[in-house]
Amino acid sequence: MAAVEAGPVPATSAPEDAARDASEAVSAGPEVPPLPAGNRLSLHLHPGGCRQLLRLCAQQAPQLLEVDFLQLSGHEDPQLLEAALARLPWSLPRLRSLVLKGGQRRDALGACLRGSLTTLPASLSSLAHLAHLDLSFNSLETLPACVPQMCGLDALLLSRNCLSELPAALGTLPALTFLAVTHNRLRTLPPALGALSSLQRLDLSGNLLEALPPEIGGLGSLAELNLASNRLQSLPSSLAGLRALRLFILHSNLLASVPASLACLPLLTRLDLRDNQLRDVPPELLEAPFVRLQGNPLGRPPPDPPSPPGTPVVPEMPRLLLTSDLDSFAVTPQGCSVTLACGVRLQFPAGAAAAPVTIRYRLWPPEPRLVPLGPHDALLSGVLELQPHGAAFQQEVGLWLLFVPPRARRCREVVVRTLSGNSWSDLETCLEEEAPTRLWAHCQVPHFSWFLVVSRPVSDARLVPPEGTLLCSSGHAGVRVTFPPGATEEPRRVRMQVVHVGSRALQALLGEPEAASSPLLCLSQSSPSSFLRPVTVQLPLPPGVTGLSLDRARLHLLHRAAPAAAWDDVTAQVALELTHLYARFRVTRFSWYWLWYTTKACVGSLAQKAWERLRLHRVNLIALQRRRDPKQVLLQCLPRSKVDATLRRLLERYRGPEPSDTVEMFEGEKFFAAFERGIDIDADRPDCVEGRLCFVFYSHLKNLKEVYVTTALDRRARAVRGQVSFYRGEVPEGVPEEAEAARQKRGPAALWMATLPIKLPRLRGCEGPTREPGLSLAPLNLGDAETGFLTQSNLLNVAGRLGPDWPAVALHLGLPYRELQRIRHEFRDDLDGQVRHMLFSWAERQAGQPGAAGRLVQALEQSDRRDVAEEVRAVLELGRRKYQEGIRHTSLAPRNLASPDRSPSPSPEPAQA
């Protein structure tokens, strides 16, 4: 099928009426080229689409009689649009899918604008074959009278209009299976809606509904019902009649109770009741595995009784739940509570914003440039950016970040770290449990910047006045610092961190069973100057050692002054005072201190090795290939304790060699994977440098990436036996395919870490390189050199992310609804096949057409899949950058040609712990 793409048309003066409009549209502008064979007509990409359509109708081209898909922009002139639509029953009698969406234009802040469509001509009711009608993102206040008369309508999309009610006549559409009326102003539903016996999917989220009519229980074919973000306070018992219901979304309402009969729905697989007012839930639902109840006050006492008459009523704070990856939202002086899809909650109290402000956010993947970590810190989340940076609020804003708690929590605490000015600081943080394996880190923020969740050793801080004070460790009672009077002239803030040290690791390193050490102590202060009087530091003696029996020749006080990396034995330079349990010494500057008990004489270099050993994580590297498609390779770096559980979960869909031998890595250490022996990565990715895939290891995050690989070898003759090797550090200029010399060296300083085999099986018969049963994925490049290419591998990655959202993306790409039904039938019970066939059949039709990649990004955004859209943008940006670099290298462009920098501003160096 070929599409008719309309080019720009010179503007004409505004007509006085629709008839004159049509006449001028036919006669004005350049002639339309002959209509290519096909049944798809897309005229929404350029201004003047209605004029193009009127010219085509005036030519009476016979190909128009075969068109079954038409897409026009909702931003057309209303009179021209009405004149063009009035011609459809006669010029396009076989039309099955009509898309009249707005949203193609954006305001200064990037928000989509509504189209100008407010009604439809009555003659459209005579489109006997029309099955799909999309009127989203327009300005409809009432449903056009012709819509309920379209008896063959199968899908009706009315999202993001201004509808305050639906007509009862809507219940007369016998073939309707999909109805979407999201983000309108609906307060009630007509009882006749329950007569839609064929309806399978109903989406009414983002409205003002306070109740449901009992007749809704008559929708016997309904499989998906979305009522999120309304004002529902109760549900009718008739919902028990929805025997075909599989998915029921009710989050972000005001429900105080739910009927127990919902647990008896035989096919229900998900019931989302998050963020309601439920204090008591029927046991049948409370124990059901498919019910989500987070954000409800379960078990809490009821609220206070209503205030007596005459008491001023405080308006309820608005609540927003952004289920899609939208990048902005508006905050007014009234305040609001916002839940973002990326695991973030924000609460703006009333009066926090003096004037309406648009908040933008983005969750960045972690990398050392954005993640300031101390020597013993661990990252627990991605990096959240909130804009506008530095914007101050009249009141502090509540921020909640979701994270998975670390297993080892002894003498450690979780804090939210933020960039304030040019330095990073830790905010006062409290933890709230959502589930045993999920916690919220809650803090108050005075302004917006960058935020991340970090696990660090317990930190104790105190302001030291000139009169002196005492600072004790909350993690280890035996560690304390005494500040005498006169130690400082001006108050200064001091901080203490204590790191627990196990004896076994030290004994193994020294080869000495009786070796022991105290906790590791880090002292820091806000002033660079020394104290005026010596400060007394107390450390507990190493375990098993007392002041009455120890050999003083074996006791060593070690000192490390940042930023120096070496540890020094300063025992001879200080006067150690020993008690039965403690050692005390005096200092005038703060640093790191460590007390050892060993027979070794030179312990400085040994202390450096022991300190590095404390910060190393023992990990394994895995490389698995998807069983259904061996060219899809999963690479992951896992802590040794998580390997077995992860492999049990993955081996149903993947297979591959045993994990690598155990290697040791630091938190935040960079490494990369290089495919060798005839195998290469089949895509340009932002994280791919010279064919090597870059990683950063964070012990509490998923260090996982999936790639598609390719080979230049002939797989018809024999299988390709390649490998993937993992190396430390950033990608150098060249990594030899056979690095045997590097592989002989083990330990943290070694370049090579592991090599795992990768096998691409031999192709049988005339099987193509990427062909699967019933699915042809011919090699292609979508896009052009200037705007960036999407390769076959890129499209496969997109297909793997869409899942059940693919029909919405297909409709926004302009595929006719009849084709969607054919794909569903041909690939029934095979979701991956449906997605891939849809995407590649569309991409093959776009070959050679400009702007195809941009249309894919737009369709992903319009389908609320901005997460995938951002990844596609990153790939296109990489392609544009390489294209511009190629132009510079060939002297076809000036030296200052540069692509826009999408990366965030450089962050300062990490602060010391």
PDB file of N, CA and C in Angstrom, residues 463-542:
ATOM      1  N   LEU A 463      27.386  20.772  65.415  1.00  0.00           N
ATOM      2  CA  LEU A 463      27.985  22.100  65.350  1.00  0.00           C
ATOM      3  C   LEU A 463      28.839  22.304  66.595  1.00  0.00           C
ATOM      4  N   VAL A 464      30.138  22.520  66.406  1.00  0.00           N
ATOM      5  CA  VAL A 464      31.060  22.673  67.532  1.00  0.00           C
ATOM      6  C   VAL A 464      31.154  24.154  67.889  1.00  0.00           C
ATOM      7  N   PRO A 465      30.702  24.542  69.091  1.00  0.00           N
ATOM      8  CA  PRO A 465      30.818  25.942  69.519  1.00  0.00           C
ATOM      9  C   PRO A 465      32.184  26.184  70.170  1.00  0.00           C
ATOM     10  N   PRO A 466      32.558  27.426  70.421  1.00  0.00           N
ATOM     11  CA  PRO A 466      33.835  27.695  71.115  1.00  0.00           C
ATOM     12  C   PRO A 466      33.900  27.064  72.510  1.00  0.00           C
ATOM     13  N   GLU A 467      32.734  26.817  73.128  1.00  0.00           N
ATOM     14  CA  GLU A 467      32.740  26.229  74.476  1.00  0.00           C
ATOM     15  C   GLU A 467      33.085  24.749  74.468  1.00  0.00           C
ATOM     16  N   GLY A 468      33.136  24.097  73.265  1.00  0.00           N
ATOM     17  CA  GLY A 468      33.453  22.684  73.186  1.00  0.00           C
ATOM     18  C   GLY A 468      32.204  21.811  73.214  1.00  0.00           C
ATOM     19  N   THR A 469      32.354  20.533  72.849  1.00  0.00           N
ATOM     20  CA  THR A 469      31.222  19.619  72.836  1.00  0.00           C
ATOM     21  C   THR A 469      31.734  18.190  72.695  1.00  0.00           C
ATOM     22  N   LEU A 470      30.806  17.225  72.668  1.00  0.00           N
ATOM     23  CA  LEU A 470      31.125  15.809  72.519  1.00  0.00           C
ATOM     24  C   LEU A 470      30.327  15.251  71.346  1.00  0.00           C
ATOM     25  N   LEU A 471      30.995  14.535  70.424  1.00  0.00           N
ATOM     26  CA  LEU A 471      30.347  13.905  69.273  1.00  0.00           C
ATOM     27  C   LEU A 471      30.511  12.396  69.391  1.00  0.00           C
ATOM     28  N   CYS A 472      29.376  11.668  69.449  1.00  0.00           N
ATOM     29  CA  CYS A 472      29.392  10.211  69.567  1.00  0.00           C
ATOM     30  C   CYS A 472      28.795   9.585  68.314  1.00  0.00           C
ATOM     31  N   SER A 473      29.265   8.406  67.993  1.00  0.00           N
ATOM     32  CA  SER A 473      28.739   7.687  66.845  1.00  0.00           C
ATOM     33  C   SER A 473      27.457   6.957  67.227  1.00  0.00           C
ATOM     34  N   SER A 474      26.416   7.114  66.400  1.00  0.00           N
ATOM     35  CA  SER A 474      25.167   6.391  66.645  1.00  0.00           C
ATOM     36  C   SER A 474      25.249   4.956  66.167  1.00  0.00           C
ATOM     37  N   GLY A 475      26.240   4.630  65.315  1.00  0.00           N
ATOM     38  CA  GLY A 475      26.393   3.276  64.820  1.00  0.00           C
ATOM     39  C   GLY A 475      27.311   2.417  65.662  1.00  0.00           C
ATOM     40  N   HIS A 476      28.208   3.045  66.429  1.00  0.00           N
ATOM     41  CA  HIS A 476      29.147   2.307  67.281  1.00  0.00           C
ATOM     42  C   HIS A 476      29.399   3.143  68.528  1.00  0.00           C
ATOM     43  N   ALA A 477      28.879   2.676  69.642  1.00  0.00           N
ATOM     44  CA  ALA A 477      28.905   3.484  70.859  1.00  0.00           C
ATOM     45  C   ALA A 477      30.313   3.776  71.346  1.00  0.00           C
ATOM     46  N   GLY A 478      31.312   2.978  70.982  1.00  0.00           N
ATOM     47  CA  GLY A 478      32.665   3.188  71.485  1.00  0.00           C
ATOM     48  C   GLY A 478      33.447   4.248  70.755  1.00  0.00           C
ATOM     49  N   VAL A 479      32.896   4.800  69.664  1.00  0.00           N
ATOM     50  CA  VAL A 479      33.603   5.820  68.885  1.00  0.00           C
ATOM     51  C   VAL A 479      33.071   7.188  69.291  1.00  0.00           C
ATOM     52  N   ARG A 480      33.985   8.070  69.733  1.00  0.00           N
ATOM     53  CA  ARG A 480      33.559   9.416  70.123  1.00  0.00           C
ATOM     54  C   ARG A 480      34.721  10.393  69.954  1.00  0.00           C
ATOM     55  N   VAL A 481      34.359  11.670  69.819  1.00  0.00           N
ATOM     56  CA  VAL A 481      35.345  12.738  69.671  1.00  0.00           C
ATOM     57  C   VAL A 481      35.004  13.828  70.677  1.00  0.00           C
ATOM     58  N   THR A 482      36.006  14.267  71.470  1.00  0.00           N
ATOM     59  CA  THR A 482      35.812  15.295  72.498  1.00  0.00           C
ATOM     60  C   THR A 482      36.487  16.581  72.048  1.00  0.00           C
ATOM     61  N   PHE A 483      35.718  17.667  71.987  1.00  0.00           N
ATOM     62  CA  PHE A 483      36.229  18.981  71.597  1.00  0.00           C
ATOM     63  C   PHE A 483      36.365  19.825  72.864  1.00  0.00           C
ATOM     64  N   PRO A 484      37.584  20.187  73.274  1.00  0.00           N
ATOM     65  CA  PRO A 484      37.754  20.979  74.507  1.00  0.00           C
ATOM     66  C   PRO A 484      37.354  22.431  74.275  1.00  0.00           C
ATOM     67  N   PRO A 485      37.098  23.198  75.329  1.00  0.00           N
ATOM     68  CA  PRO A 485      36.831  24.640  75.169  1.00  0.00           C
ATOM     69  C   PRO A 485      38.016  25.324  74.483  1.00  0.00           C
ATOM     70  N   GLY A 486      37.704  26.214  73.558  1.00  0.00           N
ATOM     71  CA  GLY A 486      38.741  26.948  72.849  1.00  0.00           C
ATOM     72  C   GLY A 486      39.306  26.218  71.646  1.00  0.00           C
ATOM     73  N   ALA A 487      38.742  25.089  71.278  1.00  0.00           N
ATOM     74  CA  ALA A 487      39.250  24.381  70.104  1.00  0.00           C
ATOM     75  C   ALA A 487      38.975  25.160  68.826  1.00  0.00           C
ATOM     76  N   THR A 488      37.941  26.001  68.823  1.00  0.00           N
ATOM     77  CA  THR A 488      37.611  26.816  67.656  1.00  0.00           C
ATOM     78  C   THR A 488      37.083  28.161  68.114  1.00  0.00           C
ATOM     79  N   GLU A 489      37.373  29.198  67.343  1.00  0.00           N
ATOM     80  CA  GLU A 489      36.867  30.536  67.664  1.00  0.00           C
ATOM     81  C   GLU A 489      35.463  30.734  67.135  1.00  0.00           C
ATOM     82  N   GLU A 490      35.194  30.219  65.969  1.00  0.00           N
ATOM     83  CA  GLU A 490      33.877  30.322  65.355  1.00  0.00           C
ATOM     84  C   GLU A 490      33.240  28.935  65.307  1.00  0.00           C
ATOM     85  N   PRO A 491      31.913  28.841  65.437  1.00  0.00           N
ATOM     86  CA  PRO A 491      31.275  27.520  65.332  1.00  0.00           C
ATOM     87  C   PRO A 491      31.565  26.896  63.973  1.00  0.00           C
ATOM     88  N   ARG A 492      31.871  25.622  63.988  1.00  0.00           N
ATOM     89  CA  ARG A 492      32.109  24.882  62.755  1.00  0.00           C
ATOM     90  C   ARG A 492      31.404  23.532  62.846  1.00  0.00           C
ATOM     91  N   ARG A 493      30.928  23.044  61.672  1.00  0.00           N
ATOM     92  CA  ARG A 493      30.206  21.771  61.633  1.00  0.00           C
ATOM     93  C   ARG A 493      31.186  20.645  61.345  1.00  0.00           C
ATOM     94  N   VAL A 494      31.090  19.586  62.150  1.00  0.00           N
ATOM     95  CA  VAL A 494      31.948  18.418  61.973  1.00  0.00           C
ATOM     96  C   VAL A 494      31.048  17.212  61.706  1.00  0.00           C
ATOM     97  N   ARG A 495      31.610  16.238  61.019  1.00  0.00           N
ATOM     98  CA  ARG A 495      30.857  15.044  60.630  1.00  0.00           C
ATOM     99  C   ARG A 495      31.712  13.804  60.887  1.00  0.00           C
ATOM    100  N   MET A 496      31.029  12.739  61.326  1.00  0.00           N
ATOM    101  CA  MET A 496      31.703  11.479  61.630  1.00  0.00           C
ATOM    102  C   MET A 496      30.999  10.344  60.908  1.00  0.00           C
ATOM    103  N   GLN A 497      31.777   9.472  60.256  1.00  0.00           N
ATOM    104  CA  GLN A 497      31.271   8.247  59.647  1.00  0.00           C
ATOM    105  C   GLN A 497      32.112   7.074  60.127  1.00  0.00           C
ATOM    106  N   VAL A 498      31.443   5.970  60.451  1.00  0.00           N
ATOM    107  CA  VAL A 498      32.116   4.772  60.947  1.00  0.00           C
ATOM    108  C   VAL A 498      31.772   3.615  60.020  1.00  0.00           C
ATOM    109  N   VAL A 499      32.793   2.923  59.519  1.00  0.00           N
ATOM    110  CA  VAL A 499      32.620   1.789  58.616  1.00  0.00           C
ATOM    111  C   VAL A 499      32.978   0.519  59.375  1.00  0.00           C
ATOM    112  N   HIS A 500      32.026  -0.410  59.455  1.00  0.00           N
ATOM    113  CA  HIS A 500      32.280  -1.688  60.127  1.00  0.00           C
ATOM    114  C   HIS A 500      33.233  -2.535  59.285  1.00  0.00           C
ATOM    115  N   VAL A 501      34.189  -3.171  59.914  1.00  0.00           N
ATOM    116  CA  VAL A 501      35.196  -3.984  59.235  1.00  0.00           C
ATOM    117  C   VAL A 501      35.153  -5.393  59.813  1.00  0.00           C
ATOM    118  N   GLY A 502      34.978  -6.397  58.947  1.00  0.00           N
ATOM    119  CA  GLY A 502      34.995  -7.792  59.384  1.00  0.00           C
ATOM    120  C   GLY A 502      36.419  -8.300  59.559  1.00  0.00           C
ATOM    121  N   SER A 503      36.612  -9.156  60.549  1.00  0.00           N
ATOM    122  CA  SER A 503      37.959  -9.655  60.852  1.00  0.00           C
ATOM    123  C   SER A 503      38.423 -10.698  59.848  1.00  0.00           C
ATOM    124  N   ARG A 504      37.499 -11.469  59.255  1.00  0.00           N
ATOM    125  CA  ARG A 504      37.907 -12.564  58.387  1.00  0.00           C
ATOM    126  C   ARG A 504      38.664 -12.074  57.161  1.00  0.00           C
ATOM    127  N   ALA A 505      38.168 -10.995  56.547  1.00  0.00           N
ATOM    128  CA  ALA A 505      38.830 -10.480  55.344  1.00  0.00           C
ATOM    129  C   ALA A 505      40.244 -10.010  55.673  1.00  0.00           C
ATOM    130  N   LEU A 506      40.415  -9.355  56.802  1.00  0.00           N
ATOM    131  CA  LEU A 506      41.739  -8.879  57.192  1.00  0.00           C
ATOM    132  C   LEU A 506      42.671 -10.049  57.500  1.00  0.00           C
ATOM    133  N   GLN A 507      42.171 -11.057  58.202  1.00  0.00           N
ATOM    134  CA  GLN A 507      43.001 -12.216  58.524  1.00  0.00           C
ATOM    135  C   GLN A 507      43.409 -12.963  57.263  1.00  0.00           C
ATOM    136  N   ALA A 508      42.512 -13.065  56.281  1.00  0.00           N
ATOM    137  CA  ALA A 508      42.864 -13.733  55.026  1.00  0.00           C
ATOM    138  C   ALA A 508      43.915 -12.941  54.258  1.00  0.00           C
ATOM    139  N   LEU A 509      43.809 -11.616  54.267  1.00  0.00           N
ATOM    140  CA  LEU A 509      44.772 -10.787  53.560  1.00  0.00           C
ATOM    141  C   LEU A 509      46.156 -10.884  54.178  1.00  0.00           C
ATOM    142  N   LEU A 510      46.223 -10.847  55.517  1.00  0.00           N
ATOM    143  CA  LEU A 510      47.511 -10.848  56.202  1.00  0.00           C
ATOM    144  C   LEU A 510      48.058 -12.252  56.425  1.00  0.00           C
ATOM    145  N   GLY A 511      47.200 -13.272  56.262  1.00  0.00           N
ATOM    146  CA  GLY A 511      47.637 -14.622  56.563  1.00  0.00           C
ATOM    147  C   GLY A 511      47.958 -14.807  58.033  1.00  0.00           C
ATOM    148  N   GLU A 512      47.168 -14.125  58.870  1.00  0.00           N
ATOM    149  CA  GLU A 512      47.439 -14.128  60.313  1.00  0.00           C
ATOM    150  C   GLU A 512      46.125 -14.325  61.062  1.00  0.00           C
ATOM    151  N   PRO A 513      45.907 -15.487  61.676  1.00  0.00           N
ATOM    152  CA  PRO A 513      44.618 -15.763  62.316  1.00  0.00           C
ATOM    153  C   PRO A 513      44.282 -14.818  63.462  1.00  0.00           C
ATOM    154  N   GLU A 514      45.282 -14.217  64.112  1.00  0.00           N
ATOM    155  CA  GLU A 514      45.024 -13.363  65.270  1.00  0.00           C
ATOM    156  C   GLU A 514      44.932 -11.889  64.910  1.00  0.00           C
ATOM    157  N   ALA A 515      45.066 -11.544  63.647  1.00  0.00           N
ATOM    158  CA  ALA A 515      44.990 -10.134  63.245  1.00  0.00           C
ATOM    159  C   ALA A 515      43.576  -9.607  63.453  1.00  0.00           C
ATOM    160  N   ALA A 516      43.467  -8.339  63.815  1.00  0.00           N
ATOM    161  CA  ALA A 516      42.167  -7.706  64.056  1.00  0.00           C
ATOM    162  C   ALA A 516      42.309  -6.208  63.842  1.00  0.00           C
ATOM    163  N   SER A 517      41.161  -5.541  63.685  1.00  0.00           N
ATOM    164  CA  SER A 517      41.178  -4.092  63.492  1.00  0.00           C
ATOM    165  C   SER A 517      39.944  -3.476  64.115  1.00  0.00           C
ATOM    166  N   SER A 518      40.022  -2.201  64.398  1.00  0.00           N
ATOM    167  CA  SER A 518      38.878  -1.430  64.884  1.00  0.00           C
ATOM    168  C   SER A 518      37.992  -1.033  63.728  1.00  0.00           C
ATOM    169  N   PRO A 519      36.826  -0.433  63.981  1.00  0.00           N
ATOM    170  CA  PRO A 519      36.071   0.163  62.870  1.00  0.00           C
ATOM    171  C   PRO A 519      36.883   1.263  62.196  1.00  0.00           C
ATOM    172  N   LEU A 520      36.558   1.506  60.944  1.00  0.00           N
ATOM    173  CA  LEU A 520      37.224   2.548  60.163  1.00  0.00           C
ATOM    174  C   LEU A 520      36.508   3.869  60.427  1.00  0.00           C
ATOM    175  N   LEU A 521      37.256   4.900  60.817  1.00  0.00           N
ATOM    176  CA  LEU A 521      36.676   6.182  61.218  1.00  0.00           C
ATOM    177  C   LEU A 521      37.054   7.261  60.218  1.00  0.00           C
ATOM    178  N   CYS A 522      36.046   7.998  59.742  1.00  0.00           N
ATOM    179  CA  CYS A 522      36.265   9.142  58.857  1.00  0.00           C
ATOM    180  C   CYS A 522      35.719  10.388  59.541  1.00  0.00           C
ATOM    181  N   LEU A 523      36.575  11.405  59.735  1.00  0.00           N
ATOM    182  CA  LEU A 523      36.184  12.675  60.345  1.00  0.00           C
ATOM    183  C   LEU A 523      36.393  13.781  59.323  1.00  0.00           C
ATOM    184  N   SER A 524      35.410  14.665  59.200  1.00  0.00           N
ATOM    185  CA  SER A 524      35.519  15.802  58.291  1.00  0.00           C
ATOM    186  C   SER A 524      34.914  17.016  58.953  1.00  0.00           C
ATOM    187  N   GLN A 525      35.221  18.197  58.433  1.00  0.00           N
ATOM    188  CA  GLN A 525      34.729  19.444  59.013  1.00  0.00           C
ATOM    189  C   GLN A 525      34.490  20.455  57.918  1.00  0.00           C
ATOM    190  N   SER A 526      33.704  21.496  58.259  1.00  0.00           N
ATOM    191  CA  SER A 526      33.347  22.516  57.277  1.00  0.00           C
ATOM    192  C   SER A 526      34.449  23.538  57.069  1.00  0.00           C
ATOM    193  N   SER A 527      35.390  23.663  58.012  1.00  0.00           N
ATOM    194  CA  SER A 527      36.447  24.671  57.918  1.00  0.00           C
ATOM    195  C   SER A 527      37.751  24.017  57.488  1.00  0.00           C
ATOM    196  N   PRO A 528      38.518  24.644  56.600  1.00  0.00           N
ATOM    197  CA  PRO A 528      39.804  24.047  56.196  1.00  0.00           C
ATOM    198  C   PRO A 528      40.909  24.222  57.223  1.00  0.00           C
ATOM    199  N   SER A 529      40.712  25.099  58.195  1.00  0.00           N
ATOM    200  CA  SER A 529      41.771  25.387  59.170  1.00  0.00           C
ATOM    201  C   SER A 529      41.812  24.336  60.271  1.00  0.00           C
ATOM    202  N   SER A 530      42.977  24.205  60.911  1.00  0.00           N
ATOM    203  CA  SER A 530      43.151  23.251  61.994  1.00  0.00           C
ATOM    204  C   SER A 530      42.461  23.761  63.256  1.00  0.00           C
ATOM    205  N   PHE A 531      42.249  22.845  64.191  1.00  0.00           N
ATOM    206  CA  PHE A 531      41.690  23.238  65.483  1.00  0.00           C
ATOM    207  C   PHE A 531      42.759  23.951  66.307  1.00  0.00           C
ATOM    208  N   LEU A 532      42.347  24.902  67.132  1.00  0.00           N
ATOM    209  CA  LEU A 532      43.282  25.672  67.960  1.00  0.00           C
ATOM    210  C   LEU A 532      43.835  24.849  69.110  1.00  0.00           C
ATOM    211  N   ARG A 533      43.086  23.872  69.576  1.00  0.00           N
ATOM    212  CA  ARG A 533      43.531  22.980  70.639  1.00  0.00           C
ATOM    213  C   ARG A 533      43.312  21.543  70.191  1.00  0.00           C
ATOM    214  N   PRO A 534      44.147  20.600  70.618  1.00  0.00           N
ATOM    215  CA  PRO A 534      43.992  19.211  70.181  1.00  0.00           C
ATOM    216  C   PRO A 534      42.620  18.641  70.558  1.00  0.00           C
ATOM    217  N   VAL A 535      42.079  17.858  69.653  1.00  0.00           N
ATOM    218  CA  VAL A 535      40.795  17.191  69.830  1.00  0.00           C
ATOM    219  C   VAL A 535      41.068  15.722  70.152  1.00  0.00           C
ATOM    220  N   THR A 536      40.367  15.168  71.130  1.00  0.00           N
ATOM    221  CA  THR A 536      40.597  13.789  71.562  1.00  0.00           C
ATOM    222  C   THR A 536      39.670  12.845  70.808  1.00  0.00           C
ATOM    223  N   VAL A 537      40.259  11.838  70.146  1.00  0.00           N
ATOM    224  CA  VAL A 537      39.521  10.832  69.388  1.00  0.00           C
ATOM    225  C   VAL A 537      39.616   9.504  70.137  1.00  0.00           C
ATOM    226  N   GLN A 538      38.489   8.852  70.315  1.00  0.00           N
ATOM    227  CA  GLN A 538      38.467   7.551  70.982  1.00  0.00           C
ATOM    228  C   GLN A 538      38.005   6.477  70.013  1.00  0.00           C
ATOM    229  N   LEU A 539      38.783   5.396  69.879  1.00  0.00           N
ATOM    230  CA  LEU A 539      38.437   4.237  69.067  1.00  0.00           C
ATOM    231  C   LEU A 539      38.429   2.990  69.938  1.00  0.00           C
ATOM    232  N   PRO A 540      37.527   2.044  69.728  1.00  0.00           N
ATOM    233  CA  PRO A 540      37.581   0.790  70.481  1.00  0.00           C
ATOM    234  C   PRO A 540      38.779  -0.046  70.034  1.00  0.00           C
ATOM    235  N   LEU A 541      39.368  -0.757  70.959  1.00  0.00           N
ATOM    236  CA  LEU A 541      40.447  -1.662  70.606  1.00  0.00           C
ATOM    237  C   LEU A 541      39.923  -2.770  69.698  1.00  0.00           C
ATOM    238  N   PRO A 542      40.771  -3.351  68.851  1.00  0.00           N
ATOM    239  CA  PRO A 542      40.316  -4.435  67.966  1.00  0.00           C
ATOM    240  C   PRO A 542      39.709  -5.580  68.756  1.00  0.00           C
TER     241      PRO A 542
END
